[in-house]
Tab-separated table of C-alpha atoms in Angstrom:
chain	number	residue	atom	x	y	z
R	1	TYR	CA	0.000	0.000	0.000
R	2	VAL	CA	1.412	3.349	-1.059
R	3	GLN	CA	-0.203	6.546	0.146
R	4	ASN	CA	-1.744	8.740	-2.599
R	5	SER	CA	-1.194	6.008	-5.164
R	6	GLU	CA	-3.555	5.501	-8.083
R	7	VAL	CA	-4.593	2.301	-9.827
R	8	VAL	CA	-6.210	2.294	-13.271
R	9	ALA	CA	-7.968	-0.922	-14.288
R	10	PRO	CA	-10.680	-2.000	-16.740
R	11	ILE	CA	-14.128	-1.951	-15.218
R	12	THR	CA	-14.653	-5.617	-16.102
R	13	ARG	CA	-11.551	-6.530	-14.083
R	14	VAL	CA	-12.818	-4.515	-11.127
R	15	GLN	CA	-16.169	-6.278	-11.367
R	16	ARG	CA	-14.519	-9.688	-11.254
R	17	SER	CA	-12.267	-8.732	-8.340
R	18	TYR	CA	-14.700	-6.884	-6.083
R	19	THR	CA	-18.258	-7.719	-7.109
R	20	GLY	CA	-17.962	-11.221	-8.471
R	21	PHE	CA	-20.169	-11.631	-11.529
R	22	SER	CA	-22.890	-9.247	-10.401
R	23	ALA	CA	-23.407	-5.767	-11.801
R	24	LEU	CA	-21.434	-2.809	-10.473
R	25	THR	CA	-23.951	-0.560	-8.717
R	26	ALA	CA	-21.811	2.238	-7.263
R	27	LEU	CA	-18.535	4.035	-7.772
R	28	LEU	CA	-16.739	6.306	-5.322
R	29	ALA	CA	-14.625	9.149	-6.691
R	30	SER	CA	-12.679	11.853	-4.876
R	31	ALA	CA	-11.762	15.292	-6.209
R	32	LYS	CA	-8.274	16.651	-5.641
R	33	SER	CA	-9.666	19.712	-3.840
R	34	ALA	CA	-12.997	21.156	-2.704
R	35	ALA	CA	-12.874	23.706	-5.518
R	36	GLY	CA	-12.681	20.953	-8.106
R	37	VAL	CA	-15.769	19.008	-7.023
R	38	THR	CA	-18.018	20.530	-9.695
R	39	ALA	CA	-15.476	19.954	-12.443
R	40	ALA	CA	-14.888	16.371	-11.294
R	41	GLN	CA	-18.633	15.748	-11.285
R	42	GLY	CA	-18.850	16.988	-14.881
R	43	GLU	CA	-15.975	14.768	-15.955
R	44	LEU	CA	-17.611	11.758	-14.324
R	45	GLY	CA	-20.821	12.523	-16.195
R	46	VAL	CA	-18.984	12.567	-19.501
R	47	GLU	CA	-17.270	9.262	-18.729
R	48	LEU	CA	-20.527	7.619	-17.707
R	49	HIS	CA	-22.203	8.853	-20.886
R	50	GLN	CA	-19.566	7.057	-22.904
R	51	LEU	CA	-19.613	3.871	-20.820
R	52	LEU	CA	-23.415	3.593	-20.742
R	53	GLY	CA	-24.000	4.783	-24.299
R	54	VAL	CA	-26.001	7.866	-23.414
R	55	SER	CA	-26.350	10.201	-26.369
R	56	ALA	CA	-25.428	13.869	-26.068
R	57	THR	CA	-28.991	14.894	-26.947
R	58	THR	CA	-30.511	12.758	-24.191
R	59	ALA	CA	-27.961	13.981	-21.654
R	60	ALA	CA	-28.548	17.651	-22.516
R	61	ALA	CA	-32.344	17.222	-22.437
R	62	SER	CA	-32.218	15.410	-19.080
R	63	GLU	CA	-29.964	18.034	-17.495
R	64	SER	CA	-32.246	20.853	-18.681
R	65	GLY	CA	-35.308	19.007	-17.386
R	66	SER	CA	-37.099	19.140	-20.747
R	67	SER	CA	-37.031	15.380	-21.280
R	68	SER	CA	-39.084	12.741	-19.496
R	69	THR	CA	-36.274	10.212	-20.013
R	70	SER	CA	-34.069	9.958	-16.933
R	71	LEU	CA	-30.391	9.125	-17.044
R	72	PRO	CA	-29.377	5.571	-16.115
R	73	TYR	CA	-27.171	6.866	-13.310
R	74	THR	CA	-27.185	9.372	-10.463
R	75	ILE	CA	-24.244	11.465	-9.270
R	76	THR	CA	-24.361	12.620	-5.667
R	77	ASN	CA	-21.669	14.754	-4.064
R	78	ALA	CA	-20.959	15.552	-0.435
R	79	SER	CA	-22.305	19.105	-0.719
R	80	THR	CA	-25.684	17.749	-1.831
R	81	LEU	CA	-25.787	15.375	1.126
R	82	LEU	CA	-24.785	18.220	3.444
R	83	SER	CA	-27.544	20.448	2.066
R	84	THR	CA	-30.071	17.657	2.584
R	85	ALA	CA	-28.882	17.121	6.163
R	86	GLU	CA	-29.079	20.854	6.882
R	87	ALA	CA	-32.601	21.034	5.447
R	88	SER	CA	-33.660	18.083	7.624
R	89	ALA	CA	-32.091	19.686	10.699
R	90	THR	CA	-33.876	22.975	9.960
R	91	SER	CA	-37.228	21.214	9.575
R	92	PHE	CA	-36.654	19.330	12.829
R	93	THR	CA	-35.733	22.575	14.609
R	94	VAL	CA	-38.880	24.295	13.344
R	95	LEU	CA	-40.953	21.315	14.483
R	96	LEU	CA	-39.413	21.419	17.962
R	97	ALA	CA	-39.975	25.185	18.135
R	98	ALA	CA	-43.643	24.705	17.231
R	99	VAL	CA	-44.050	22.022	19.904
R	100	ALA	CA	-42.325	24.278	22.472
R	101	ALA	CA	-44.565	27.224	21.531
R	102	ILE	CA	-47.698	25.104	21.944
R	103	SER	CA	-46.411	23.829	25.290
R	104	LEU	CA	-45.750	27.378	26.481
R	105	LEU	CA	-49.223	28.461	25.389
R	106	VAL	CA	-50.879	25.579	27.216
R	107	GLY	CA	-48.725	26.237	30.300
R	108	GLY	CA	-49.569	29.947	30.187
R	109	ILE	CA	-53.289	29.199	30.038
R	110	GLY	CA	-52.833	26.941	33.036
R	111	VAL	CA	-51.085	29.755	34.930
R	112	THR	CA	-53.970	32.103	34.108
R	113	ASN	CA	-56.535	29.600	35.410
R	114	VAL	CA	-54.573	28.986	38.607
R	115	MET	CA	-54.199	32.698	39.280
R	116	LEU	CA	-57.910	33.332	38.594
R	117	VAL	CA	-58.794	30.659	41.146
R	118	THR	CA	-56.315	32.222	43.568
R	119	VAL	CA	-57.870	35.666	43.137
R	120	THR	CA	-61.344	34.233	43.703
R	121	GLU	CA	-60.296	32.354	46.850
R	122	ARG	CA	-58.484	35.428	48.240
R	123	THR	CA	-61.270	37.928	47.656
R	124	ARG	CA	-61.483	38.520	51.396
R	125	GLU	CA	-57.784	39.291	51.646
R	126	ILE	CA	-57.980	41.691	48.697
R	127	GLY	CA	-60.978	43.488	50.184
R	128	ILE	CA	-59.275	43.937	53.567
R	129	ARG	CA	-56.085	45.228	51.969
R	130	LYS	CA	-57.994	47.702	49.840
R	131	ALA	CA	-60.021	48.831	52.832
R	132	LEU	CA	-56.757	49.491	54.674
R	133	GLY	CA	-55.531	51.687	51.796
R	134	ALA	CA	-53.546	49.345	49.558
R	135	ALA	CA	-53.012	50.887	46.116
R	136	ARG	CA	-53.922	49.140	42.857
R	137	ARG	CA	-50.295	48.839	41.827
R	138	ALA	CA	-49.514	47.072	45.108
R	139	ILE	CA	-52.218	44.461	44.485
R	140	LEU	CA	-51.139	44.164	40.846
R	141	GLY	CA	-47.482	43.727	41.799
R	142	GLN	CA	-48.327	41.125	44.419
R	143	PHE	CA	-50.186	38.809	42.046
R	144	LEU	CA	-47.722	39.346	39.205
R	145	THR	CA	-44.916	38.375	41.564
R	146	GLU	CA	-46.807	35.264	42.603
R	147	ALA	CA	-47.394	34.279	38.956
R	148	ALA	CA	-43.718	34.860	38.084
R	149	THR	CA	-42.623	32.848	41.130
R	150	LEU	CA	-44.929	29.994	40.149
R	151	THR	CA	-43.499	29.756	36.640
R	152	LEU	CA	-39.939	30.251	37.913
R	153	VAL	CA	-40.315	27.212	40.169
R	154	GLY	CA	-41.656	25.265	37.190
R	155	GLY	CA	-38.690	26.428	35.112
R	156	LEU	CA	-36.228	25.328	37.805
R	157	LEU	CA	-37.835	21.888	37.951
R	158	GLY	CA	-37.612	21.664	34.148
R	159	VAL	CA	-33.927	22.619	34.174
R	160	ILE	CA	-33.183	20.031	36.857
R	161	ALA	CA	-34.993	17.370	34.829
R	162	ALA	CA	-33.045	18.391	31.701
R	163	VAL	CA	-29.702	18.239	33.507
R	164	ILE	CA	-30.501	14.781	34.854
R	165	GLY	CA	-31.724	13.610	31.440
R	166	SER	CA	-28.554	14.848	29.735
R	167	ARG	CA	-26.577	12.267	31.701
R	168	PHE	CA	-28.113	9.445	29.679
R	169	GLU	CA	-27.724	8.505	26.020
R	170	ILE	CA	-30.764	8.730	23.758
R	171	ASN	CA	-30.530	6.442	20.713
R	172	GLY	CA	-26.753	6.501	20.992
R	173	THR	CA	-26.575	10.293	21.326
R	174	THR	CA	-25.636	12.112	24.518
R	175	PRO	CA	-27.525	15.442	24.871
R	176	VAL	CA	-25.443	18.556	25.548
R	177	ILE	CA	-26.840	21.526	27.475
R	178	MET	CA	-25.441	24.907	26.455
R	179	ALA	CA	-24.580	27.218	29.359
R	180	PHE	CA	-26.670	30.121	28.042
R	181	SER	CA	-29.784	27.930	27.677
R	182	ILE	CA	-30.332	27.656	31.447
R	183	PRO	CA	-30.778	31.400	32.204
R	184	LEU	CA	-32.675	31.727	28.915
R	185	ALA	CA	-35.125	29.024	29.960
R	186	LEU	CA	-35.622	30.594	33.385
R	187	GLY	CA	-36.107	34.028	31.830
R	188	VAL	CA	-38.723	32.700	29.412
R	189	SER	CA	-40.503	30.999	32.317
R	190	VAL	CA	-40.699	34.256	34.273
R	191	ALA	CA	-41.841	36.156	31.174
R	192	ILE	CA	-44.614	33.617	30.572
R	193	GLY	CA	-45.741	33.964	34.187
R	194	VAL	CA	-45.827	37.766	34.002
R	195	PHE	CA	-47.592	37.813	30.611
R	196	PHE	CA	-50.308	35.321	31.491
R	197	GLY	CA	-50.644	36.650	35.035
R	198	VAL	CA	-51.527	40.185	33.935
R	199	TYR	CA	-55.260	39.505	33.535
R	200	PRO	CA	-55.793	37.825	36.961
R	201	ALA	CA	-53.628	40.483	38.642
R	202	ALA	CA	-55.519	43.305	36.914
R	203	ARG	CA	-58.805	41.719	37.933
R	204	ALA	CA	-57.658	41.644	41.547
R	205	ALA	CA	-56.323	45.225	41.391
R	206	THR	CA	-59.570	46.645	39.954
R	207	MET	CA	-61.800	44.876	42.460
R	208	ARG	CA	-63.858	47.339	44.495
R	209	PRO	CA	-63.402	47.054	48.285
R	210	ILE	CA	-67.133	47.024	49.007
R	211	GLN	CA	-67.667	44.119	46.607
R	212	ALA	CA	-64.711	42.222	48.044
R	213	LEU	CA	-65.911	42.726	51.628
R	214	ARG	CA	-69.394	41.492	50.716
R	215	ALA	CA	-67.865	38.191	49.739
R	216	ILE	CA	-66.682	37.597	53.315
């Protein structure tokens, strides 16, 4: 074996040596440099046209897409495979983002329902605080803080579960958690709590003291 050596042999001899008497179904070629991949692909096409007896008219029509007759071979290069892999990764990322957005929406609706129940159960407390002179912004800030704290605790539990899960392999792949993703996840959790807690907090802040005290 000599490094960077080349061997030229008739295709029939290669078939007998490596594929027995069956047909040769694939060939692997390597360009000398990345810049020469396109030129090498063109040269391979010309060689295959000659070996397989493809006429120049058929080849030109097939390449332009104006002919329904397909070529008897397919040339695939690494850049095409890379583009396909990148497209698949992009589609998978978009799918995961859509699932995450739906999960956040459902979680936010749950936060709103929990806070509405909390406001209803604490009507007496709200009425007493308002009767003692508590301002609307104080009531609003209190319930927004509670909503943000609720989602922050949920975010912390999610981060802990993710860290534990990253210790195990999934289908032969070990997940990796980026350092910036942890504060980002916690920040999104707090933002979801504040956004979906605005309505229950505003409802509590605008409650009239006389109505709240009647509920006692």
